[in-house]
């Protein structure tokens, strides 16, 4: 268990921008002035359709991508300015769980070696028996058996592979995990199992999560706070409870209306808000509010003036002229 206070933000993202030059003087503004923070031991869900910049945001927070502007502070230190020992300590503290464990785990290595790989990279190997013991401990921690260490990744189901991905990420005892759509490729019943496992591990180990997802269905069960992203911007940020009971931004309302409700009576009566068309290209986002081309409330002002993020309630922020 890490000894940090649960009140302290472990990650602070301030006005972060990540732009990609695309040639012909075009710029893809994947992340465009995004701010949020995550308290130690808590989870922020970062949600939006594919192409909204959420994965790029996660990768810029872990230092995998250089930033264009703004700041990412991990325990108060600028992630993109870390060098030498501090950089090494940071890469050990932060790990990523990927959407497709099959693509991110080496199919030619046995599971035991895959899990121990991080130990080798960070010079934490110890003796052979210590290593084997550690691998077994990790397999058991994620609900797998010790004998699975001698098998190959293709011998496992999607859910089991994701458990292996989690065991590998936890091997070097990180504090902060970026969960990059870890359940999107899994069946719904398996999604719940992985979310429950992540919650259990968080409680036992004091982990902090940035949980990236393309819809709001499972995010509720794991997140303390949720940030909704659209075309490189956060459009709404609040507690999970508030977001699901009082969604304020028209985009959040539309995303939420697509989440199935377990009660068949409620489900049959509820109105679904259909979003017209696809997400516009982030290379040439619409003028004014970026959501205006798909928003059912769009007015002249929305087509001309970009709304700023403003406080609309206790700990509740949204960017919309209607609010
Ligand atoms: Fe819709 Fe206008 Fe609000 Fe944008 S600012 S979300 S277009 S109502």
Coordinates of C-alpha atoms and ligand atoms in Angstrom, one line a residue:
X1 CA 0.0 0.0 0.0
X2 CA 1.4 3.4 -0.9
X3 CA 1.5 5.9 1.9
X4 CA 0.3 9.0 0.0
X5 CA -2.7 11.0 1.3
X6 CA -5.8 10.2 -0.7
X7 CA -6.6 14.0 -0.8
X8 CA -3.4 14.9 -2.7
X9 CA -3.6 15.2 -6.5
X10 CA -1.1 12.8 -7.9
X11 CA -1.6 14.0 -11.4
X12 CA -2.3 17.6 -12.5
X13 CA -2.9 18.4 -16.2
X14 CA -2.9 22.1 -16.9
X15 CA -3.9 23.6 -20.3
X16 CA -2.3 20.6 -22.1
X17 CA -2.0 20.8 -25.8
X18 CA -0.8 18.1 -28.2
X19 CA -0.7 19.0 -31.8
X20 CA 0.5 16.9 -34.7
X21 CA 1.7 18.6 -37.9
X22 CA 0.0 16.9 -40.9
X23 CA 1.8 18.5 -43.9
X24 CA 0.4 21.2 -46.2
X25 CA 0.3 23.6 -43.2
X26 CA -2.3 21.5 -41.6
X27 CA -2.3 20.8 -37.8
X28 CA -4.2 18.1 -36.0
X29 CA -5.1 19.5 -32.6
X30 CA -5.6 16.1 -30.9
X31 CA -5.6 17.6 -27.4
X32 CA -6.4 21.3 -27.2
X33 CA -6.2 23.1 -23.9
X34 CA -7.2 20.3 -21.5
X35 CA -7.1 20.6 -17.7
X36 CA -7.9 18.1 -14.9
X37 CA -6.4 16.5 -11.9
X38 CA -6.6 13.1 -10.2
X39 CA -6.4 12.6 -6.5
X40 CA -4.1 9.7 -5.3
X41 CA -6.1 6.5 -5.0
X42 CA -8.9 7.7 -7.2
X43 CA -10.1 7.2 -10.8
X44 CA -10.8 9.8 -13.5
X45 CA -12.8 8.4 -16.4
X46 CA -11.9 10.1 -19.7
X47 CA -14.7 9.5 -22.2
X48 CA -15.4 10.3 -25.8
X49 CA -15.9 8.9 -29.3
X50 CA -13.0 7.6 -31.2
X51 CA -10.8 10.4 -32.5
X52 CA -11.7 12.8 -29.7
X53 CA -8.1 12.8 -28.4
X54 CA -8.5 10.8 -25.2
X55 CA -5.8 8.2 -26.0
X56 CA -3.4 10.9 -27.1
X57 CA -4.1 12.7 -23.9
X58 CA -3.3 9.6 -21.9
X59 CA -0.1 9.0 -23.8
X60 CA 1.0 12.6 -23.3
X61 CA 0.3 12.3 -19.6
X62 CA 2.6 9.3 -19.4
X63 CA 5.4 11.2 -21.3
X64 CA 5.1 8.8 -24.2
X65 CA 4.3 11.8 -26.4
X66 CA 6.0 15.2 -26.1
X67 CA 3.6 18.0 -25.3
X68 CA 3.0 21.0 -27.5
X69 CA 2.1 23.3 -24.6
X70 CA 0.8 23.2 -21.1
X71 CA 1.9 21.1 -18.2
X72 CA 1.6 17.6 -16.8
X73 CA 2.7 17.3 -13.2
X74 CA 3.1 14.0 -11.5
X75 CA 3.5 14.4 -7.7
X76 CA 4.2 18.1 -8.5
X77 CA 7.0 17.4 -11.1
X78 CA 6.8 18.3 -14.8
X79 CA 6.7 14.9 -16.5
X80 CA 8.2 16.2 -19.7
X81 CA 11.2 17.8 -18.0
X82 CA 12.2 14.7 -16.0
X83 CA 15.7 13.4 -16.7
X84 CA 18.0 10.7 -15.4
X85 CA 17.0 9.0 -12.1
X86 CA 13.8 11.0 -11.8
X87 CA 12.7 9.9 -15.3
X88 CA 13.4 6.3 -14.4
X89 CA 11.5 6.6 -11.2
X90 CA 8.6 8.1 -13.1
X91 CA 8.5 5.3 -15.7
X92 CA 8.4 2.8 -12.9
X93 CA 5.5 4.6 -11.2
X94 CA 3.4 4.8 -14.3
X95 CA 2.1 1.9 -16.4
X96 CA -0.4 1.5 -19.2
X97 CA -3.0 -1.3 -19.7
X98 CA -3.9 -1.5 -23.4
X99 CA -7.2 -2.2 -25.2
X100 CA -5.8 -5.2 -27.1
X101 CA -3.6 -7.3 -24.9
X102 CA -3.0 -9.7 -27.8
X103 CA -1.2 -6.9 -29.7
X104 CA 0.7 -5.6 -26.7
X105 CA 1.9 -9.0 -25.2
X106 CA 4.6 -10.9 -27.0
X107 CA 3.1 -14.1 -28.5
X108 CA 6.5 -15.9 -28.5
X109 CA 7.1 -15.5 -24.8
X110 CA 5.6 -17.6 -22.0
X111 CA 3.2 -15.7 -19.7
X112 CA 5.7 -15.9 -16.8
X113 CA 8.4 -14.1 -18.9
X114 CA 5.9 -11.5 -20.1
X115 CA 4.9 -10.7 -16.5
X116 CA 8.6 -10.6 -15.4
X117 CA 9.7 -8.4 -18.3
X118 CA 9.2 -5.2 -16.4
X119 CA 11.2 -6.6 -13.5
X120 CA 14.1 -7.1 -15.9
X121 CA 13.8 -3.7 -17.4
X122 CA 13.8 -2.0 -14.0
X123 CA 16.5 -4.3 -12.5
X124 CA 14.2 -5.8 -10.0
X125 CA 14.7 -9.4 -11.0
X126 CA 16.3 -11.0 -7.9
X127 CA 16.9 -14.8 -7.9
X128 CA 15.1 -17.2 -10.2
X129 CA 13.0 -18.5 -7.3
X130 CA 12.1 -15.0 -6.1
X131 CA 11.1 -14.1 -9.7
X132 CA 8.9 -17.2 -10.0
X133 CA 7.3 -16.5 -6.6
X134 CA 6.6 -12.9 -7.7
X135 CA 5.0 -14.1 -11.0
X136 CA 2.8 -16.6 -9.2
X137 CA 1.8 -13.9 -6.7
X138 CA 0.8 -11.6 -9.5
X139 CA -1.1 -14.3 -11.4
X140 CA -3.1 -15.1 -8.3
X141 CA -3.7 -11.4 -7.6
X142 CA -5.4 -11.1 -11.0
X143 CA -7.4 -14.3 -10.6
X144 CA -5.3 -16.7 -12.7
X145 CA -3.4 -19.8 -11.6
X146 CA 0.3 -20.3 -11.0
X147 CA 0.5 -22.9 -13.8
X148 CA -0.6 -20.3 -16.4
X149 CA 3.0 -18.9 -16.2
X150 CA 4.2 -21.7 -18.5
X151 CA 1.6 -21.1 -21.3
X152 CA 1.5 -18.8 -24.3
X153 CA -0.8 -15.9 -24.7
X154 CA -2.8 -17.5 -27.6
X155 CA -4.0 -20.2 -25.2
X156 CA -6.1 -17.6 -23.2
X157 CA -9.4 -15.9 -23.7
X158 CA -9.8 -12.2 -24.1
X159 CA -10.6 -11.6 -20.5
X160 CA -7.7 -13.8 -19.3
X161 CA -5.3 -11.9 -21.6
X162 CA -6.4 -8.6 -20.1
X163 CA -5.7 -10.1 -16.6
X164 CA -2.2 -11.0 -17.8
X165 CA -1.8 -7.4 -19.1
X166 CA -2.8 -6.1 -15.7
X167 CA -0.4 -8.5 -13.9
X168 CA 2.4 -7.3 -16.2
X169 CA 1.6 -3.7 -15.5
X170 CA 1.5 -4.4 -11.7
X171 CA 4.8 -6.3 -11.6
X172 CA 6.9 -3.2 -11.0
X173 CA 4.5 -1.9 -8.3
X174 CA 3.4 1.3 -10.1
X175 CA 1.3 4.0 -8.4
X176 CA -0.6 5.3 -11.5
X177 CA -2.2 3.3 -14.3
X178 CA -3.5 4.6 -17.6
X179 CA -6.2 2.1 -18.6
X180 CA -6.5 2.8 -22.3
X181 CA -9.9 1.3 -23.3
X182 CA -9.0 -2.0 -21.4
X183 CA -12.5 -3.4 -21.7
X184 CA -13.6 -2.2 -25.1
X185 CA -12.7 -5.4 -27.0
X186 CA -14.4 -7.7 -24.4
X187 CA -17.9 -9.1 -24.0
X188 CA -20.1 -7.2 -21.6
X189 CA -20.1 -9.9 -18.9
X190 CA -16.3 -10.0 -19.0
X191 CA -16.1 -6.2 -19.0
X192 CA -17.8 -6.2 -15.6
X193 CA -15.3 -8.8 -14.3
X194 CA -12.3 -6.7 -15.4
X195 CA -13.8 -3.5 -13.9
X196 CA -14.4 -5.3 -10.6
X197 CA -10.8 -6.6 -10.7
X198 CA -9.4 -3.1 -11.3
X199 CA -11.6 -1.8 -8.4
X200 CA -10.4 -4.5 -6.1
X201 CA -6.7 -3.9 -7.0
X202 CA -7.2 -0.1 -6.5
X203 CA -8.5 -0.7 -3.0
X204 CA -5.8 -3.2 -2.0
X205 CA -2.9 -1.3 -3.5
X206 CA -3.9 2.4 -3.4
X207 CA -3.6 2.7 -7.2
X208 CA -4.7 5.8 -9.1
X209 CA -6.3 5.3 -12.6
X210 CA -6.9 7.4 -15.7
X211 CA -9.6 5.2 -17.3
X212 CA -10.1 5.9 -21.0
X213 CA -13.3 4.7 -22.6
X214 CA -15.4 5.4 -25.7
X215 CA -18.8 5.2 -24.0
X216 CA -20.2 5.8 -20.5
X217 CA -21.6 2.4 -19.8
X218 CA -18.9 0.9 -17.5
X219 CA -17.1 4.1 -16.5
X220 CA -19.7 4.8 -13.9
X221 CA -18.7 1.8 -11.8
X222 CA -15.0 2.6 -11.7
X223 CA -14.7 6.4 -11.8
X224 CA -14.8 8.9 -9.0
X225 CA -14.8 11.7 -11.6
X226 CA -15.6 11.7 -15.3
X227 CA -14.3 14.1 -18.0
X228 CA -16.2 14.0 -21.3
X229 CA -14.0 14.9 -24.3
X230 CA -15.1 16.1 -27.8
X231 CA -12.7 17.0 -30.6
X232 CA -9.7 17.6 -28.4
X233 CA -11.5 19.5 -25.6
X234 CA -13.1 18.5 -22.3
X235 CA -16.7 19.6 -22.5
X236 CA -17.9 18.5 -19.1
X237 CA -16.1 17.5 -15.9
X238 CA -17.7 16.4 -12.6
X239 CA -18.1 13.6 -10.1
X240 CA -19.4 10.3 -11.5
X241 CA -22.6 10.5 -9.5
X242 CA -23.4 14.1 -10.7
X243 CA -22.6 13.3 -14.4
X244 CA -25.0 10.3 -14.4
X245 CA -27.8 12.0 -12.5
X246 CA -27.4 15.6 -13.9
X247 CA -25.6 15.6 -17.2
X248 CA -25.4 19.2 -18.4
X249 CA -23.7 19.3 -21.7
X250 CA -25.8 18.2 -24.8
X251 CA -23.0 15.9 -25.9
X252 CA -22.9 14.2 -22.5
X253 CA -26.7 13.9 -22.6
X254 CA -26.5 12.2 -26.0
X255 CA -23.7 9.8 -24.9
X256 CA -25.6 8.9 -21.7
X257 CA -28.8 8.3 -23.6
X258 CA -27.0 5.4 -25.5
X259 CA -26.1 3.6 -22.2
X260 CA -28.5 0.7 -21.6
X261 CA -30.4 0.7 -18.3
X262 CA -30.8 -2.7 -16.6
X263 CA -34.4 -2.1 -15.7
X264 CA -36.6 -3.2 -18.7
X265 CA -39.4 -0.8 -17.8
X266 CA -37.2 2.3 -17.6
X267 CA -35.3 1.1 -20.7
X268 CA -38.4 0.8 -22.9
X269 CA -39.6 4.4 -21.9
X270 CA -36.4 6.3 -22.1
X271 CA -35.7 8.6 -25.1
X272 CA -32.6 8.0 -27.1
X273 CA -30.8 11.2 -28.4
X274 CA -29.4 10.3 -31.8
X275 CA -26.2 12.2 -32.8
X276 CA -26.3 13.1 -36.4
X277 CA -23.2 12.3 -38.5
X278 CA -19.7 11.4 -37.6
X279 CA -17.3 13.3 -35.4
X280 CA -15.8 16.1 -37.7
X281 CA -12.1 16.0 -38.5
X282 CA -9.9 17.4 -35.7
X283 CA -7.8 18.9 -38.5
X284 CA -10.6 21.3 -39.4
X285 CA -13.0 21.4 -36.4
X286 CA -16.2 23.5 -36.7
X287 CA -16.0 27.3 -35.9
X288 CA -17.4 28.4 -32.6
X289 CA -18.5 25.4 -30.4
X290 CA -16.9 22.3 -31.7
X291 CA -20.1 20.3 -31.1
X292 CA -22.3 22.7 -33.1
X293 CA -22.5 20.6 -36.3
X294 CA -24.2 17.8 -34.3
X295 CA -25.9 19.7 -31.5
X296 CA -29.7 19.8 -31.5
X297 CA -29.6 23.1 -29.6
X298 CA -27.1 24.9 -31.8
X299 CA -27.8 28.6 -32.3
X300 CA -26.1 31.4 -34.3
X301 CA -23.9 32.2 -31.3
X302 CA -22.7 28.6 -31.1
X303 CA -21.5 28.8 -34.7
X304 CA -19.5 31.9 -34.0
X305 CA -18.3 31.9 -30.4
X306 CA -16.4 29.1 -28.7
X307 CA -17.9 28.4 -25.2
X308 CA -15.4 28.4 -22.3
X309 CA -15.4 25.9 -19.5
X310 CA -17.4 27.3 -16.6
X311 CA -18.5 26.2 -13.1
X312 CA -22.1 25.3 -13.2
X313 CA -22.4 23.6 -9.7
X314 CA -20.2 22.3 -6.9
X315 CA -17.3 20.6 -8.6
X316 CA -19.3 20.6 -11.9
X317 CA -17.8 22.2 -15.0
X318 CA -19.1 22.4 -18.6
X319 CA -18.5 24.3 -21.8
X320 CA -21.8 25.3 -23.4
X321 CA -23.6 28.6 -24.1
X322 CA -26.9 27.3 -22.8
X323 CA -25.5 26.8 -19.3
Ligands
LIG1 FE1 -24.8 22.9 -28.4 FE2 -24.3 25.6 -28.6 FE3 -24.0 24.3 -26.3 FE4 -22.3 23.9 -28.3 S1 -22.6 25.8 -27.1 S2 -23.2 22.3 -27.0 S3 -23.7 24.0 -30.0 S4 -25.9 24.6 -27.4

